[in-house]
Coordinates of C-alpha atoms in Angstrom, one line a residue:
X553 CA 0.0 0.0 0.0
X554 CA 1.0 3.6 -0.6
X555 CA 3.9 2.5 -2.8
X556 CA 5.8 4.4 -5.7
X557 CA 7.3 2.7 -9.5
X558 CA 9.4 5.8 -10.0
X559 CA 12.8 4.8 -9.1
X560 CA 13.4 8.8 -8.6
X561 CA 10.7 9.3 -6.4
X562 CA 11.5 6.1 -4.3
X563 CA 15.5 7.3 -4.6
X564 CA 14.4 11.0 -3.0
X565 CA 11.7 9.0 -0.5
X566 CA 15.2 6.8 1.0
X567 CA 17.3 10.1 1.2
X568 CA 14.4 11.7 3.3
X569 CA 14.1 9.1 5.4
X570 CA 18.1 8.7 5.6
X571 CA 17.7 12.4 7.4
X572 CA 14.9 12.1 8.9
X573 CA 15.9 9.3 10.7
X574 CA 19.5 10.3 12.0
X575 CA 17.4 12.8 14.3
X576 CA 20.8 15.0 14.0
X577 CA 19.0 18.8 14.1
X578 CA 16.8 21.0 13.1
X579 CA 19.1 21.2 9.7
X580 CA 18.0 17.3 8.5
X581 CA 14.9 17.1 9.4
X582 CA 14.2 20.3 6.7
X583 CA 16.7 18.4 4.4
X584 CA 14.2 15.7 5.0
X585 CA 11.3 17.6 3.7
X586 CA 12.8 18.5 1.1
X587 CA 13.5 14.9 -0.7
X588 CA 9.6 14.1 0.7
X589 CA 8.8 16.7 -1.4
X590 CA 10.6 16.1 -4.2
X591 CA 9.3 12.4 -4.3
X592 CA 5.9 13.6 -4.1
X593 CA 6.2 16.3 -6.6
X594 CA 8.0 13.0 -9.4
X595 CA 5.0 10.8 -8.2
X596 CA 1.8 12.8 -6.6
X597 CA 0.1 9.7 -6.0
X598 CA 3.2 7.9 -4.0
X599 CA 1.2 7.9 -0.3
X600 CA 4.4 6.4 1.4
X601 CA 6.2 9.9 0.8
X602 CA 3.2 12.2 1.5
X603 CA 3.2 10.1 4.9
X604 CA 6.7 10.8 5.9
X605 CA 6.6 14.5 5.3
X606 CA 3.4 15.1 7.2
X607 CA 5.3 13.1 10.1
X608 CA 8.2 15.0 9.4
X609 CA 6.0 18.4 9.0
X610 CA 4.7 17.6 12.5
X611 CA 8.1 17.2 13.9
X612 CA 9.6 20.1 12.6
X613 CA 6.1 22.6 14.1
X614 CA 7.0 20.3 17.4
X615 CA 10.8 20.9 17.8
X616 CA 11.3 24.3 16.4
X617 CA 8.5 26.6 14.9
X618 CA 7.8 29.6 16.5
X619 CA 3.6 30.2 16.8
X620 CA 2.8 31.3 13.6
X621 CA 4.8 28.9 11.5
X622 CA 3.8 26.0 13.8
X623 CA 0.2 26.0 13.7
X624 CA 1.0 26.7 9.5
X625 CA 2.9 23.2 9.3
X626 CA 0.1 21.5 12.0
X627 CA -2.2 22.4 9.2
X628 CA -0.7 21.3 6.0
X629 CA 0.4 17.8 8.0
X630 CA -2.9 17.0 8.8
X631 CA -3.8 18.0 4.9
X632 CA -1.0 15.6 3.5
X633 CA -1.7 13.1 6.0
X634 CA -5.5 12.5 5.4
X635 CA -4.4 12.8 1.4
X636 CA -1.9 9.7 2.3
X637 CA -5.1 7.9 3.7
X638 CA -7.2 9.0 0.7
X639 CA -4.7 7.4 -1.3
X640 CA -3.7 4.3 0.6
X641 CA -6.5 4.0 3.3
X642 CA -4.7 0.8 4.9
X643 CA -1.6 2.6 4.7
X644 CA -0.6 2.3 8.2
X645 CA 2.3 5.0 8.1
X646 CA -1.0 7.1 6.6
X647 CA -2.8 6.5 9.5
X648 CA 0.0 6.9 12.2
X649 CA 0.8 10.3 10.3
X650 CA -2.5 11.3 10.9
X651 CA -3.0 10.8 14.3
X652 CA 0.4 12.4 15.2
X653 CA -0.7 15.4 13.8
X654 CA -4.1 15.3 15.4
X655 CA -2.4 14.7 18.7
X656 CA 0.2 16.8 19.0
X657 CA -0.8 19.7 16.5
X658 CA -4.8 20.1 17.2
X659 CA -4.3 18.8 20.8
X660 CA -7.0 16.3 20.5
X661 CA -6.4 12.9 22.0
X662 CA -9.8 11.5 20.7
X663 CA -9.4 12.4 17.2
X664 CA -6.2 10.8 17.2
X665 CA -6.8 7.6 18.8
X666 CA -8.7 5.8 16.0
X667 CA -5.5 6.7 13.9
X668 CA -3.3 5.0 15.9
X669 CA -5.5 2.2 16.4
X670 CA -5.9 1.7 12.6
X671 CA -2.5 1.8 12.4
X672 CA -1.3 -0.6 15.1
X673 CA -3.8 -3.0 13.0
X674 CA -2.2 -2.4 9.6
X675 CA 1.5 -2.0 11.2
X676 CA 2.7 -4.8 13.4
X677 CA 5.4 -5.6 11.0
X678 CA 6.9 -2.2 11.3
X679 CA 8.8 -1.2 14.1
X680 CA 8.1 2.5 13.1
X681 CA 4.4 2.4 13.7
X682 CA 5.0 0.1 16.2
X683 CA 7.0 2.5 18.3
X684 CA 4.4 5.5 17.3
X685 CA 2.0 3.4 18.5
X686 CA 3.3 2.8 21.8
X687 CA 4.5 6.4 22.5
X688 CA 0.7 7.4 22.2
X689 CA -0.7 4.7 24.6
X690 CA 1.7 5.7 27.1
X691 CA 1.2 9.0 27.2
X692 CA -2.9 8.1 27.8
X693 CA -1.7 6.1 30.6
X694 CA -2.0 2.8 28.5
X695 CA 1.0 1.4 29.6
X696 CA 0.5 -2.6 29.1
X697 CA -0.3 -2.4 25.4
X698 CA 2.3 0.6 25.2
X699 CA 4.8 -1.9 26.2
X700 CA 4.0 -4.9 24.4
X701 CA 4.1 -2.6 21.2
X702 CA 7.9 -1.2 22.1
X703 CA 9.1 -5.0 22.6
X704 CA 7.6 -6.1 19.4
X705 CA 9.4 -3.0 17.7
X706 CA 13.0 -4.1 19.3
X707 CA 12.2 -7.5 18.8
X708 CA 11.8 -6.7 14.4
X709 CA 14.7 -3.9 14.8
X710 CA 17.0 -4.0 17.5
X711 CA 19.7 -2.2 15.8
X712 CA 17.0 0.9 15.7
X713 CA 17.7 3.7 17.8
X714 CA 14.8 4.9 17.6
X715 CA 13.0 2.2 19.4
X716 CA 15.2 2.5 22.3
X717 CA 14.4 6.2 22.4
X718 CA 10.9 5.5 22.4
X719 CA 11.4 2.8 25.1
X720 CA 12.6 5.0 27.3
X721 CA 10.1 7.5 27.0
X722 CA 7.5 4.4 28.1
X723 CA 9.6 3.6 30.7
X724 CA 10.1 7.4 32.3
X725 CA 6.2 7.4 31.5
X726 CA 5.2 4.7 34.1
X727 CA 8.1 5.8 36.5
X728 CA 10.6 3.3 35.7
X729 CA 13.4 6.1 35.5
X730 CA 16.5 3.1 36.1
X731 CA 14.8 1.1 32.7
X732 CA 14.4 4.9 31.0
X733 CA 18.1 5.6 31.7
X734 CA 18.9 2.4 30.3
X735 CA 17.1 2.2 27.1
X736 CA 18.5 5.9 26.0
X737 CA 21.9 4.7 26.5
X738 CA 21.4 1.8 24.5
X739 CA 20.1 4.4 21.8
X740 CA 23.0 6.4 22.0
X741 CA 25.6 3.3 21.8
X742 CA 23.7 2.8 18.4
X743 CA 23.6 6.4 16.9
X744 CA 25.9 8.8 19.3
X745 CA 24.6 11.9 17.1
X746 CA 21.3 11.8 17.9
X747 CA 19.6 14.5 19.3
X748 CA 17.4 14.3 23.0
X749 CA 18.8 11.3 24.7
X750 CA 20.9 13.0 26.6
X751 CA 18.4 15.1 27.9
X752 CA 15.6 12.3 28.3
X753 CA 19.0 11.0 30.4
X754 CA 19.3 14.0 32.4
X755 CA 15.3 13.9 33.2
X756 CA 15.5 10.1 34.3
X757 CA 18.6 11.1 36.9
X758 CA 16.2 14.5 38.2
X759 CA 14.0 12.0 39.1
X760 CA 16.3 9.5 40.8
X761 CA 17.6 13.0 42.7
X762 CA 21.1 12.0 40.9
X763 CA 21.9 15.5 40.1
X764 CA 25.5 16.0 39.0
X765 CA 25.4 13.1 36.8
X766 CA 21.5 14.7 35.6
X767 CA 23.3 18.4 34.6
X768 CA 26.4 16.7 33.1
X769 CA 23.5 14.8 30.6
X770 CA 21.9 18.1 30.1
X771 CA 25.1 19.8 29.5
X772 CA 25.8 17.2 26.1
X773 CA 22.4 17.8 25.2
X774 CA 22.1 19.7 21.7
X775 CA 18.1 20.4 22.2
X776 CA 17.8 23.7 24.0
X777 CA 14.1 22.9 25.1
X778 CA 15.2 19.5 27.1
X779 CA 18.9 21.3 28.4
X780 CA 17.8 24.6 29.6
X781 CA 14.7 23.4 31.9
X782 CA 16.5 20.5 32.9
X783 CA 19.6 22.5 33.7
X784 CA 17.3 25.4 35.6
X785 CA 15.6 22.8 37.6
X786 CA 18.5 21.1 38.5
X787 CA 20.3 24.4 39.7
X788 CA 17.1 25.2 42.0
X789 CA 17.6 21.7 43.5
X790 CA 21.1 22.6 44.2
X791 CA 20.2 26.1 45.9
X792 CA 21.9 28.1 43.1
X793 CA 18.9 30.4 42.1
X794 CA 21.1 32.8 40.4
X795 CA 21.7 29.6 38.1
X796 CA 18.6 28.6 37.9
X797 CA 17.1 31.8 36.4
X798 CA 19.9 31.8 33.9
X799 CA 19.2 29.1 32.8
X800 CA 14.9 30.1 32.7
X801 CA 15.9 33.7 31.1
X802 CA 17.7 31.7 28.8
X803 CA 14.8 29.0 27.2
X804 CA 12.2 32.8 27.6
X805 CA 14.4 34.5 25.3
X806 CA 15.9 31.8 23.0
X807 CA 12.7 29.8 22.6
X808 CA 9.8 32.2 23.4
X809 CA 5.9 30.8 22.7
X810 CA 8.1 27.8 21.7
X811 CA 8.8 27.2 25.0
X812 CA 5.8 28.1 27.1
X813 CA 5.4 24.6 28.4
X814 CA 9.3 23.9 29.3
X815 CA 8.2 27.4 31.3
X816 CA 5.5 25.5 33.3
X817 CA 8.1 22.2 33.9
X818 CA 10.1 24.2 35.2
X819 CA 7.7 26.7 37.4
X820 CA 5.7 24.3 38.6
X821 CA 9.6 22.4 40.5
X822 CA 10.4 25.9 41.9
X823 CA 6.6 25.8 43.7
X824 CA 4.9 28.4 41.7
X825 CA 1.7 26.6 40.8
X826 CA -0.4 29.8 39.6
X827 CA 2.4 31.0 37.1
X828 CA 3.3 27.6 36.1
X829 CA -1.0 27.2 35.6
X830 CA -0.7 30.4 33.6
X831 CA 2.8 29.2 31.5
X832 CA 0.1 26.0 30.6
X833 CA -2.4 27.9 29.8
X834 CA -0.6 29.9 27.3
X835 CA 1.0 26.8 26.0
X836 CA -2.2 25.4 24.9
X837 CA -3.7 29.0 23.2
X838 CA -0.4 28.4 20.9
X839 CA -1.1 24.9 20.5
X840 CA 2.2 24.0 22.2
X841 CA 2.9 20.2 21.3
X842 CA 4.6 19.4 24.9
X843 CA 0.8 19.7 26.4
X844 CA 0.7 15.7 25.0
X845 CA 2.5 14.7 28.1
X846 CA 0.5 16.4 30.7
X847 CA -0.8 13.1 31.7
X848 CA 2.6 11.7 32.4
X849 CA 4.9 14.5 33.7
X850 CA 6.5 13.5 36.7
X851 CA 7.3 17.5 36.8
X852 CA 4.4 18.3 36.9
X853 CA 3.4 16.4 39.8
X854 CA 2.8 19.7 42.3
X855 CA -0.2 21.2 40.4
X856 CA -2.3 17.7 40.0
X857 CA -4.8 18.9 42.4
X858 CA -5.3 21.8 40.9
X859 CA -8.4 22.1 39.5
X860 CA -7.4 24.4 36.1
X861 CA -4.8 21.5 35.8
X862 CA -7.6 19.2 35.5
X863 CA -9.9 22.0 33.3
X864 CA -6.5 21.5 30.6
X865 CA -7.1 17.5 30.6
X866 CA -10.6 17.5 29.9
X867 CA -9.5 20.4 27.0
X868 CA -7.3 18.1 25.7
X869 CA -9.9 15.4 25.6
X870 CA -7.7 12.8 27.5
X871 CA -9.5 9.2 28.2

């Protein structure tokens, strides 16, 4: 399903995905959309291609576009995911396209979920949609089938470092920070380049209240959003507050509306609940992409009980 007979078209599809997969910066993932389109503009119909570069449209709005331009490629990834469908509706890349977007560009959970469901059905031999798959149910709290999902993906690919990423991510999800730390390291053993480990590293160790080892992973870490809260919460633990608001002037001012929810992490540690609630409120008028993991953010543990914390859920339309 979804595939291409233009050897050109497949040729620039394999480059894209050669990018988009070394997860290097913001540099390849652009380079990336730039084969995706060039495949799609040699073969309009090739579903495979418009897949990736709605995936890799989303991921771009998530990492690194300011408001405007994010909510501009949230909108055309949705478009060139449902036209993937359209063409290839048991395309499971189609489907898992689409409810990436839905989920992390429109913010809606339930929209989303019959996406991923359609593609977990089309997808088991993929460890691509497997992981996708996972990532979403363990972010609803799903964690059994979220599992199952990430060992079936290692299981078809365990030279993939991007299923130990993901595994990680499940693993800090349920609280298992030990198996979270583990898993990223075995991702970085397979691709040292790649962006966000160390910082999903540096989050495991806040947790474990292993703090010099934590900043030292934040200080290799190339992704401002995960080094600069990291590194500002870790400073506050240490009682260096002058540090600490270096570090939070520095992810206002390099990452602005970008970064409204990195604001919140980071608020809500130092014990300032109503700005933190007002940092996640403006995350979600921008449609800030790091609202996905409200359910599931040990940092956000203080403001639980808060009853405009649970008024965001429901907005979200969590399970």
């Amino acid at each position: 399903a979804g595939a291409t007979t233009d050897v050109a078209a497949f040729d620039a599809y394999l480059r894209g995905r050669d990018l988009f997969d070394s997860q290097r910066d913001e540099a390849s993932d652009r380079g990336a959309l730039d084969y995706f389109g060039q495949a799609i503009q040699l073969d309009p119909g090739y579903a495979t291609a418009r897949a990736a570069r709605a995936r890799t449209l989303a991921v771009v709005a998530n990492q690194y576009a300011q408001a405007e331009e994010r909510q501009r490629l949230y909108v055309e990834a949705v478009a060139e995911a449902r036209e993937a469908v359209r063409l290839a509706p048991d395309l499971a890349d189609g489907h898992v396209a689409l409810g990436y977007a839905l989920f992390y560009g429109q913010l809606d959970a339930a929209a989303a979920a019959p996406h991923y469901a359609t593609a977990e059905r089309f997808g088991r031999g993929s460890p691509d949609v497997l992981g996708r798959f996972a990532l979403f149910r363990a972010r609803l709290r799903q964690f059994e089938p979220a599992e199952g999902a990430i060992a079936e993906a290692i299981q078809l690919d365990p030279l993939n470092p991007a299923v130990f990423k993901t595994q990680g991510l499940v693993r800090y999800a349920r609280g298992d920070h030990a198996g979270a730390i583990a898993a990223a390291q075995r991702g970085l053993a397979l691709s040292p380049q790649r962006a966000t480990l160390h910082g999903d590293i540096g989050n495991a160790l806040v947790q474990l209240d292993r703090l010099d080892e934590a900043n030292d992973a934040f200080t290799q870490e190339k992704a401002g959003l995960l080094a600069l809260p990291g590194q500002a919460i870790v400073a506050a633990r240490r009682g260096d507050e002058a540090a600490a608001q270096a570090h939070f002037d520095a992810l206002v001012r390099q990452y602005g509306d970008n970064g409204f929810y990195q604001q919140a992490q980071v608020l809500a540690q130092w014990r300032k609940p109503g700005e933190a609630l007002d940092a996640l409120d403006n995350a979600f008028a921008v449609k800030d992409s790091g609202l996905v993991t409200l359910l599931v953010d040990p940092y956000l543990d203080p403001l639980r009980g808060d009853p405009r914390f649970h008024a965001l859920l429901q907005s979200i339309h969590f399970p």
